[in-house]
PDB file of C-alpha atoms in Angstrom:
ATOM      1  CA  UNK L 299     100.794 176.230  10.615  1.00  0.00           C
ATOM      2  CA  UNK L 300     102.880 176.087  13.609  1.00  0.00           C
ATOM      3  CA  UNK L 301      99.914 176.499  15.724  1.00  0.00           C
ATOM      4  CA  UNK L 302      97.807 174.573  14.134  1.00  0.00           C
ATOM      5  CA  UNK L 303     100.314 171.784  15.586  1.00  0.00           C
ATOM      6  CA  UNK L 304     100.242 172.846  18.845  1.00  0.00           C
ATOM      7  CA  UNK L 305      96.209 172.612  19.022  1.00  0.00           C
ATOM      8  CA  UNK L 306      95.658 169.360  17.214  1.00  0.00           C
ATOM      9  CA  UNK L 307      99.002 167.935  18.812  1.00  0.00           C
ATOM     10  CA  UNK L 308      97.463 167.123  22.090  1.00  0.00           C
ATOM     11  CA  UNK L 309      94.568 164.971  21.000  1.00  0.00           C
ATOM     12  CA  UNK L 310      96.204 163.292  17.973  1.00  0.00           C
ATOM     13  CA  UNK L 311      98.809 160.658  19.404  1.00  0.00           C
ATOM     14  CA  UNK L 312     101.654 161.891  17.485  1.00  0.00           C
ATOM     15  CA  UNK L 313     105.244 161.138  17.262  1.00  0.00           C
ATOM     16  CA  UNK L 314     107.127 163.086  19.444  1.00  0.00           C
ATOM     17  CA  UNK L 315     108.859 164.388  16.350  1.00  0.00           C
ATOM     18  CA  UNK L 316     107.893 168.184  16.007  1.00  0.00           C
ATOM     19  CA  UNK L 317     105.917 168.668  12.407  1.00  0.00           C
ATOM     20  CA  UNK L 318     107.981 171.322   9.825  1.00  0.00           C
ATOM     21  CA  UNK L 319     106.475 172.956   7.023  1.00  0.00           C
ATOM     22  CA  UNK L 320     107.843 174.237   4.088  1.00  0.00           C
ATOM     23  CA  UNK L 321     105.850 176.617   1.354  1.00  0.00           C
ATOM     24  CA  UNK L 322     107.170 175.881  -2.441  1.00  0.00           C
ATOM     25  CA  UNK L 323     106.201 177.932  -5.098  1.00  0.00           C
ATOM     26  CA  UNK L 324     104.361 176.376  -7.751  1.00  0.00           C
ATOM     27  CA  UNK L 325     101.296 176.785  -9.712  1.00  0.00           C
ATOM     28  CA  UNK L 326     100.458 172.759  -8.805  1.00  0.00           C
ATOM     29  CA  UNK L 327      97.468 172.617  -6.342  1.00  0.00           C
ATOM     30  CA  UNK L 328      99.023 170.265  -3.556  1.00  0.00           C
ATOM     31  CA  UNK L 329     100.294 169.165  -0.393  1.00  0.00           C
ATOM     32  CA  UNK L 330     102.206 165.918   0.331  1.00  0.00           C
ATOM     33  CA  UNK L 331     104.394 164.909   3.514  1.00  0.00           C
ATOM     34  CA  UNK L 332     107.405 163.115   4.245  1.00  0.00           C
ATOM     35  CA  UNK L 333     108.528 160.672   7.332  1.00  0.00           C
ATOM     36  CA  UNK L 334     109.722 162.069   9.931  1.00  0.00           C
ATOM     37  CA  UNK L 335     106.621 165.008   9.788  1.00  0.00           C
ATOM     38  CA  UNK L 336     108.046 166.728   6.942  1.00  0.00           C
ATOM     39  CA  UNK L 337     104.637 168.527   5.334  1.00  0.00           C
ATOM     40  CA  UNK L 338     105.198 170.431   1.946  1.00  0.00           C
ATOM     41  CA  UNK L 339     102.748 173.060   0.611  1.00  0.00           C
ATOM     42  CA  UNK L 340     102.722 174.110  -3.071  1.00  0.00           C
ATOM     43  CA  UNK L 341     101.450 177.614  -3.240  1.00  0.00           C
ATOM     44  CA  UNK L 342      98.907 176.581  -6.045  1.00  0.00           C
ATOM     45  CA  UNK L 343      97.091 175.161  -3.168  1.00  0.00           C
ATOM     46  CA  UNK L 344      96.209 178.502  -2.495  1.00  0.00           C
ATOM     47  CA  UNK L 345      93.624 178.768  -5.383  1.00  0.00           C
ATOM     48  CA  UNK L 346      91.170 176.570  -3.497  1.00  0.00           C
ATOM     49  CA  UNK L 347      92.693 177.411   0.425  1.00  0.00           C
ATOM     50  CA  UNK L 348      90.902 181.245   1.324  1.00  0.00           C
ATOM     51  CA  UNK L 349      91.200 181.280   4.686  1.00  0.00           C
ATOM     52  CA  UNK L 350      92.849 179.883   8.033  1.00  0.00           C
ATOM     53  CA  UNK L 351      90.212 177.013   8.601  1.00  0.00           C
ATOM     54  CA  UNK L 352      90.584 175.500   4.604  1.00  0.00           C
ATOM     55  CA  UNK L 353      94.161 175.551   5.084  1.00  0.00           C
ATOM     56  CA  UNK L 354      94.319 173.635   8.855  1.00  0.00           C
ATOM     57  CA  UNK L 355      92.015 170.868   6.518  1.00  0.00           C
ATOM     58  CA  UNK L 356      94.457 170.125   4.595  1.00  0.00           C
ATOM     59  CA  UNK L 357      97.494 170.306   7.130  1.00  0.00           C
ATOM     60  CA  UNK L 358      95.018 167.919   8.973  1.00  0.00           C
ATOM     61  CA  UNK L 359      95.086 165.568   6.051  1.00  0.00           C
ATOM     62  CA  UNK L 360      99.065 165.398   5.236  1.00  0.00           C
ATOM     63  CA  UNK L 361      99.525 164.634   9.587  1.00  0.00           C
ATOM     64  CA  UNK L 362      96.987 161.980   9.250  1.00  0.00           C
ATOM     65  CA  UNK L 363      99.139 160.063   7.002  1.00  0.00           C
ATOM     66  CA  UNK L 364     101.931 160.080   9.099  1.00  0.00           C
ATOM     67  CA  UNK L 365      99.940 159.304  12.777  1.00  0.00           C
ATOM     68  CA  UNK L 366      98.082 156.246  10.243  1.00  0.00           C
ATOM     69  CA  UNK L 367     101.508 155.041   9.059  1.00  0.00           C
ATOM     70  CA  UNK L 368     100.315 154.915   5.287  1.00  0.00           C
ATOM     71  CA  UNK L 369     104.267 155.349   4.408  1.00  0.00           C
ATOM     72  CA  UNK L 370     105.123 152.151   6.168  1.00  0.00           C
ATOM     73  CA  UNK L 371     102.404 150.061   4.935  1.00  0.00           C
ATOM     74  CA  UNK L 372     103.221 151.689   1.662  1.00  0.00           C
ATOM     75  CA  UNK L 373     106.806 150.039   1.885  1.00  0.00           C
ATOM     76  CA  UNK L 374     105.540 146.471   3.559  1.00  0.00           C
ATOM     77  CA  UNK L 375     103.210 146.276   0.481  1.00  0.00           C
ATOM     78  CA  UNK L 376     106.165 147.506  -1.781  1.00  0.00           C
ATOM     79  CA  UNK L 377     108.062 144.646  -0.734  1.00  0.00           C
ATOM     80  CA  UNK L 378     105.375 141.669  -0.384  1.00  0.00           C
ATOM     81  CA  UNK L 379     104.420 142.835  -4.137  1.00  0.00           C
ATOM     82  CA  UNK L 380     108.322 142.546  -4.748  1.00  0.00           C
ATOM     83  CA  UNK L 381     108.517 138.872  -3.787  1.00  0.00           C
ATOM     84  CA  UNK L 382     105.355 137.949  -5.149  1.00  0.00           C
ATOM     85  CA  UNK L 383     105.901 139.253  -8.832  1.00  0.00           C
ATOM     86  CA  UNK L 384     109.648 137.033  -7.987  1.00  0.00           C
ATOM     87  CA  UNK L 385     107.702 134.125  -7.849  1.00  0.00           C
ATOM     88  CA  UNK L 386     106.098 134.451 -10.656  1.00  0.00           C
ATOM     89  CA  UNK L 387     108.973 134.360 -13.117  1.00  0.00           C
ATOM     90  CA  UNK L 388     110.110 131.538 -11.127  1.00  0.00           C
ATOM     91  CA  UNK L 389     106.968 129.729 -11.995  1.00  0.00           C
ATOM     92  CA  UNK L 390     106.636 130.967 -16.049  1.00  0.00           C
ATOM     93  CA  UNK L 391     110.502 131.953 -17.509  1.00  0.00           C
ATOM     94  CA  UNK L 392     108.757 133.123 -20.019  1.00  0.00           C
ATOM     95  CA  UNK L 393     107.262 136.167 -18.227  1.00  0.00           C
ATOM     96  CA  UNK L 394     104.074 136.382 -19.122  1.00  0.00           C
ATOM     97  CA  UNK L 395     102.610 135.239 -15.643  1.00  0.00           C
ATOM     98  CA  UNK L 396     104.289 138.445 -14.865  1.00  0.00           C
ATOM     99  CA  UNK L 397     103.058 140.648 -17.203  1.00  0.00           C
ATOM    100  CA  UNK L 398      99.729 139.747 -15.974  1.00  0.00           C
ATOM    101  CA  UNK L 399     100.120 140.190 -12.344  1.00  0.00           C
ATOM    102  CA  UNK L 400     102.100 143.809 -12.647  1.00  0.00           C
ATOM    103  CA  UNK L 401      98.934 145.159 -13.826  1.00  0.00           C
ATOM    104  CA  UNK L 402      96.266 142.907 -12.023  1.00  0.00           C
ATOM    105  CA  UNK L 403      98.086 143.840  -8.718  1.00  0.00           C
ATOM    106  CA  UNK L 404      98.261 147.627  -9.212  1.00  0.00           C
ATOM    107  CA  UNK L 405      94.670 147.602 -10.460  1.00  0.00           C
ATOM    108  CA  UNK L 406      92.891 145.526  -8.021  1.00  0.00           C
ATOM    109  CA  UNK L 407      95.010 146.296  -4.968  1.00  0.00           C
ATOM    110  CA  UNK L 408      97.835 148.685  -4.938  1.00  0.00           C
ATOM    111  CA  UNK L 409      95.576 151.614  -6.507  1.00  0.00           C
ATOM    112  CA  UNK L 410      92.693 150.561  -4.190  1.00  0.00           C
ATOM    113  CA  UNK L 411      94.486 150.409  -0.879  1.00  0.00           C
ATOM    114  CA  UNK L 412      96.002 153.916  -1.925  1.00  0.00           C
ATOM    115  CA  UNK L 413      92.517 155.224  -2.221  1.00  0.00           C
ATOM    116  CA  UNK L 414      91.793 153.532   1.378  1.00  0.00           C
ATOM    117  CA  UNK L 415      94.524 155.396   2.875  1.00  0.00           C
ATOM    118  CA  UNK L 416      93.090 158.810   0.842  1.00  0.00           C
ATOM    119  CA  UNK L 417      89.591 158.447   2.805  1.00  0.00           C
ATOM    120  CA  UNK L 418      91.293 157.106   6.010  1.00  0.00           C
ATOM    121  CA  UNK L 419      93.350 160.548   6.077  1.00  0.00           C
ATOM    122  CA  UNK L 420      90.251 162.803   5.244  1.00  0.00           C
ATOM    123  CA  UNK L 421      88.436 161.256   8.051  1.00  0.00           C
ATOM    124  CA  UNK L 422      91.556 161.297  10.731  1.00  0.00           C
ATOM    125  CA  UNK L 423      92.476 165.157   9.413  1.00  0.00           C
ATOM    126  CA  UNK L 424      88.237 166.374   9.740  1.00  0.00           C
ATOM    127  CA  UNK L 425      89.095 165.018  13.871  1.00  0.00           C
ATOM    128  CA  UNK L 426      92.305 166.811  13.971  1.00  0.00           C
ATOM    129  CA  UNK L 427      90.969 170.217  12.638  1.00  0.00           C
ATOM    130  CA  UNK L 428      87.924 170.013  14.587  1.00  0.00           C
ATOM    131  CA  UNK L 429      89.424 169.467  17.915  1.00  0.00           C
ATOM    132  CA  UNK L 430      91.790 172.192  17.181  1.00  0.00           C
ATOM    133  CA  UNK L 431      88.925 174.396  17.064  1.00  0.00           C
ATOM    134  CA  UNK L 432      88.922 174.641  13.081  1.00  0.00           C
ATOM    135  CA  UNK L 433      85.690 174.840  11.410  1.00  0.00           C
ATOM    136  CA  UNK L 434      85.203 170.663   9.715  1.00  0.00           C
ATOM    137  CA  UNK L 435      83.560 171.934   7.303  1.00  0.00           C
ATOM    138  CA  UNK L 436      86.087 174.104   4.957  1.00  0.00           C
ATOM    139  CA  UNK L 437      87.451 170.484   4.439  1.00  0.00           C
ATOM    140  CA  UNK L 438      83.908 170.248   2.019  1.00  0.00           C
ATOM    141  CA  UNK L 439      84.346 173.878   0.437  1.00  0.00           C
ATOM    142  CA  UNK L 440      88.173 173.043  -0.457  1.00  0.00           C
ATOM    143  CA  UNK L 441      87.584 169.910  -2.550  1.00  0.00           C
ATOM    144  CA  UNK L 442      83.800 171.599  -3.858  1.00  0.00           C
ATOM    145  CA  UNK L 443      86.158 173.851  -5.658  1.00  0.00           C
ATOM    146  CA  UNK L 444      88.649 171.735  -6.786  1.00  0.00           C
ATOM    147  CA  UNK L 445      85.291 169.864  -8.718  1.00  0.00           C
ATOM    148  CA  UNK L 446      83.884 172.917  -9.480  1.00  0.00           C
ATOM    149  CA  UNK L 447      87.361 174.172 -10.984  1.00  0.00           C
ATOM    150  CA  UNK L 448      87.907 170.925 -12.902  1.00  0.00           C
ATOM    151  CA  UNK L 449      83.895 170.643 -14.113  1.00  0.00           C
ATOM    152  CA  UNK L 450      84.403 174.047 -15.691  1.00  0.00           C
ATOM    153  CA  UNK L 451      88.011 173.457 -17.859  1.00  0.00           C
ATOM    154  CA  UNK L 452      89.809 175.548 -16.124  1.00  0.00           C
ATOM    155  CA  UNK L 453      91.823 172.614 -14.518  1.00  0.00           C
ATOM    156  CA  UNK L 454      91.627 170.205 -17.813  1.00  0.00           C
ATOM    157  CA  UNK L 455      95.313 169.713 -18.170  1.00  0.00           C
ATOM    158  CA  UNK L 456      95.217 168.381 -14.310  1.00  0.00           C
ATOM    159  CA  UNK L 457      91.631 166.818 -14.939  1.00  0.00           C
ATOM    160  CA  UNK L 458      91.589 163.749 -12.340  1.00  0.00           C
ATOM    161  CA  UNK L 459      91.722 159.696 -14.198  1.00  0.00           C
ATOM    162  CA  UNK L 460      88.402 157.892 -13.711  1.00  0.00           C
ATOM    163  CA  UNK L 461      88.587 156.560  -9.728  1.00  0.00           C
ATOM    164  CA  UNK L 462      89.375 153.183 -10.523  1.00  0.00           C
ATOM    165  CA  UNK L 463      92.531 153.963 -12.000  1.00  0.00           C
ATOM    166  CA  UNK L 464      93.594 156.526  -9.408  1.00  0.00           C
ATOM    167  CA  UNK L 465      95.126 156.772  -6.366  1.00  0.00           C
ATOM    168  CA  UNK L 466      92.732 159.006  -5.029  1.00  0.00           C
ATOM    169  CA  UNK L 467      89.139 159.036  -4.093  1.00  0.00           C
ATOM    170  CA  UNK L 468      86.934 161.307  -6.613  1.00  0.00           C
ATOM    171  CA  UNK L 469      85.538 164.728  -6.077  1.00  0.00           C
ATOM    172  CA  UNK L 470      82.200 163.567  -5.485  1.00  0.00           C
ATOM    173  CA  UNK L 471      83.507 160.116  -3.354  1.00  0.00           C
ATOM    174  CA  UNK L 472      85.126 162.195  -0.977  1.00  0.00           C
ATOM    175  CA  UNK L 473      82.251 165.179  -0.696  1.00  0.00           C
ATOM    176  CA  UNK L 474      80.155 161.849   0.326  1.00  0.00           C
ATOM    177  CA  UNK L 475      82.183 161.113   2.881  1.00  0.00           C
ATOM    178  CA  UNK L 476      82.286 164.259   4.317  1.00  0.00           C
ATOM    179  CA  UNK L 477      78.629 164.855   4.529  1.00  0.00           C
ATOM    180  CA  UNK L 478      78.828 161.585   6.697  1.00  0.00           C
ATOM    181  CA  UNK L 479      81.441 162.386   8.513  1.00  0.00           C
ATOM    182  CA  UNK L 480      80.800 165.952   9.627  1.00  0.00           C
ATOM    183  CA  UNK L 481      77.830 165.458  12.276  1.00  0.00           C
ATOM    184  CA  UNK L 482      80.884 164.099  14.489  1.00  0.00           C
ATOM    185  CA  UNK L 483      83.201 166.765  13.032  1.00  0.00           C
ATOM    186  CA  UNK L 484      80.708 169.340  14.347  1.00  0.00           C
ATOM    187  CA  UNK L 485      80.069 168.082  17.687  1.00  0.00           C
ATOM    188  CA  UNK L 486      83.706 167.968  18.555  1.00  0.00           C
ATOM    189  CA  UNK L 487      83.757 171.414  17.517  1.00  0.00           C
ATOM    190  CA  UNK L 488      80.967 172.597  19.693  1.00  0.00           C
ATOM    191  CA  UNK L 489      82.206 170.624  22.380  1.00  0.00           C
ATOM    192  CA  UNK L 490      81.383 172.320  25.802  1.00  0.00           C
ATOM    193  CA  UNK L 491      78.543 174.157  24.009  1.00  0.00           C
ATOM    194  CA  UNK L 492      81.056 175.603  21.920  1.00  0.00           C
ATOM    195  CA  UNK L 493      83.026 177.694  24.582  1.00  0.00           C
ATOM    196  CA  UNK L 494      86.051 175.600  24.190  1.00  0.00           C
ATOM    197  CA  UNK L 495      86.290 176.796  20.540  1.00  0.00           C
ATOM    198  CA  UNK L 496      85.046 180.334  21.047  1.00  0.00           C
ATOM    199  CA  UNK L 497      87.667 181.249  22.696  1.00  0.00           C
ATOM    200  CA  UNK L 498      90.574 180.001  21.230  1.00  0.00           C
ATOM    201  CA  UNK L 499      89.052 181.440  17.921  1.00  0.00           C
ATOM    202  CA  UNK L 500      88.830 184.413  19.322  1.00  0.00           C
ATOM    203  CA  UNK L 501      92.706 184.397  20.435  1.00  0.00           C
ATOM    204  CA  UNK L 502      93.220 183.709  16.298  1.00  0.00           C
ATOM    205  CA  UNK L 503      91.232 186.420  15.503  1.00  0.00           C
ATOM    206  CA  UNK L 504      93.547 188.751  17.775  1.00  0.00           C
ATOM    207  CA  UNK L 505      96.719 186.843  16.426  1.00  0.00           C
ATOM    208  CA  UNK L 506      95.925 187.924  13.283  1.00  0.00           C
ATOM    209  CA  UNK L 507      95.162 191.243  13.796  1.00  0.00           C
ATOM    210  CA  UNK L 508      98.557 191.767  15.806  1.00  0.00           C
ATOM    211  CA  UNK L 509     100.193 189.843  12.746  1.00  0.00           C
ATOM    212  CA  UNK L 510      98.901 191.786  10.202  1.00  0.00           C
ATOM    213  CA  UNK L 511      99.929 195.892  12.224  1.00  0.00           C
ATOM    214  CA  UNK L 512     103.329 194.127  12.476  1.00  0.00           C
ATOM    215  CA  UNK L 513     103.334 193.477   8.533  1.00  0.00           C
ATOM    216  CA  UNK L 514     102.215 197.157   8.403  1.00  0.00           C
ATOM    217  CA  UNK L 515     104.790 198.556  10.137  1.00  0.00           C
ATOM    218  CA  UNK L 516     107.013 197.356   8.528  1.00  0.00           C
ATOM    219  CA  UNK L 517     106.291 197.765   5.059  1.00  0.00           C
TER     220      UNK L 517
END
């Protein structure tokens, strides 16, 4: 994970606060992060995650929040919602202008905007993981299981709400996206006719081959 900063650091425009990451055991499939480049992985996340590259897609998503700001405009729209739902019982005592707004606001912007930030953080986290020489498209095989694990039952007490009532894109929105995305995924990957990537893959490949003697020895 740690590494995965350093690569994608560079040609992200980050804060110059260094990322942490923190595994917690759980069965939940997830990953969220905090301000200040706090990124939390729930080992259940590991289900749909099999390798180095599917992992770095989803690291890439959680930074892309932070480097778009979704928290902040999370909290200006928090408090312009605030005022605005104020007014209302100003206007009607009685509160039924507000009983109407709480829901018409959540449904036709707060859960829509959430979704916005959902594809804007796929897209920014594909750029991240491809310029740190991760393959773009494990981002695709991740989620294609998550549908696939839902579709078959297996995930039906965590089956997702219809789109419009969610805060996040569908299975089959965000595969979409991806498959229009990834011709500019790929070509920053085989930037320099793919040399750039070669061989910084190939330093993983030895990383994790010293990584995993060391585990042996000592075991």
């Amino acid at each position: 994970m740690k590494r995965y900063d350093a690569e994608s650091g560079p040609h992200s425009d980050m804060s110059d606060s260094p990322y942490t990451y923190t595994v917690i055991r759980s069965d939940e499939a997830n990953a969220f992060v905090l301000p200040g480049n706090h990124v939390f992985v729930l080992t259940g996340l590991f289900r749909y995650c099999h390798n180095e590259d599917e992992l770095a897609s989803i690291l890439g998503h959680e930074m892309a929040h932070n480097i778009a700001r979704h928290a902040g405009e999370r909290i200006s729209d928090s408090l312009v919602m605030t005022m605005l739902s104020r007014l209302t019982l100003l206007i009607d005592p009685s509160g039924f202008l507000f009983s109407i707004f709480v829901p018409a606001q959540t449904l036709l912007y707060s859960l829509p905007h959430s979704r916005e930030h959902e594809v804007e953080a796929d897209k920014i986290g594909l750029v991240l993981a491809s310029e740190a020489c991760y393959d773009p498209r494990s981002a695709k095989q991740v989620f294609s299981r998550m549908k696939d694990d839902t579709e078959r039952g297996s995930g039906r007490n965590n089956a997702p709400p219809p789109e419009f009532i969610s805060t996040h894109p569908g299975y089959d929105t965000r595969l979409n996206h991806f498959d229009e995305w990834m011709p500019d995924a790929m070509e920053r990957f085989y930037e320099d006719g793919g040399m750039k990537c070669r061989n910084i893959r190939d330093e993983m490949t030895r990383a994790r081959r010293l990584a995993a003697a060391k585990a042996d020895l000592n075991q």
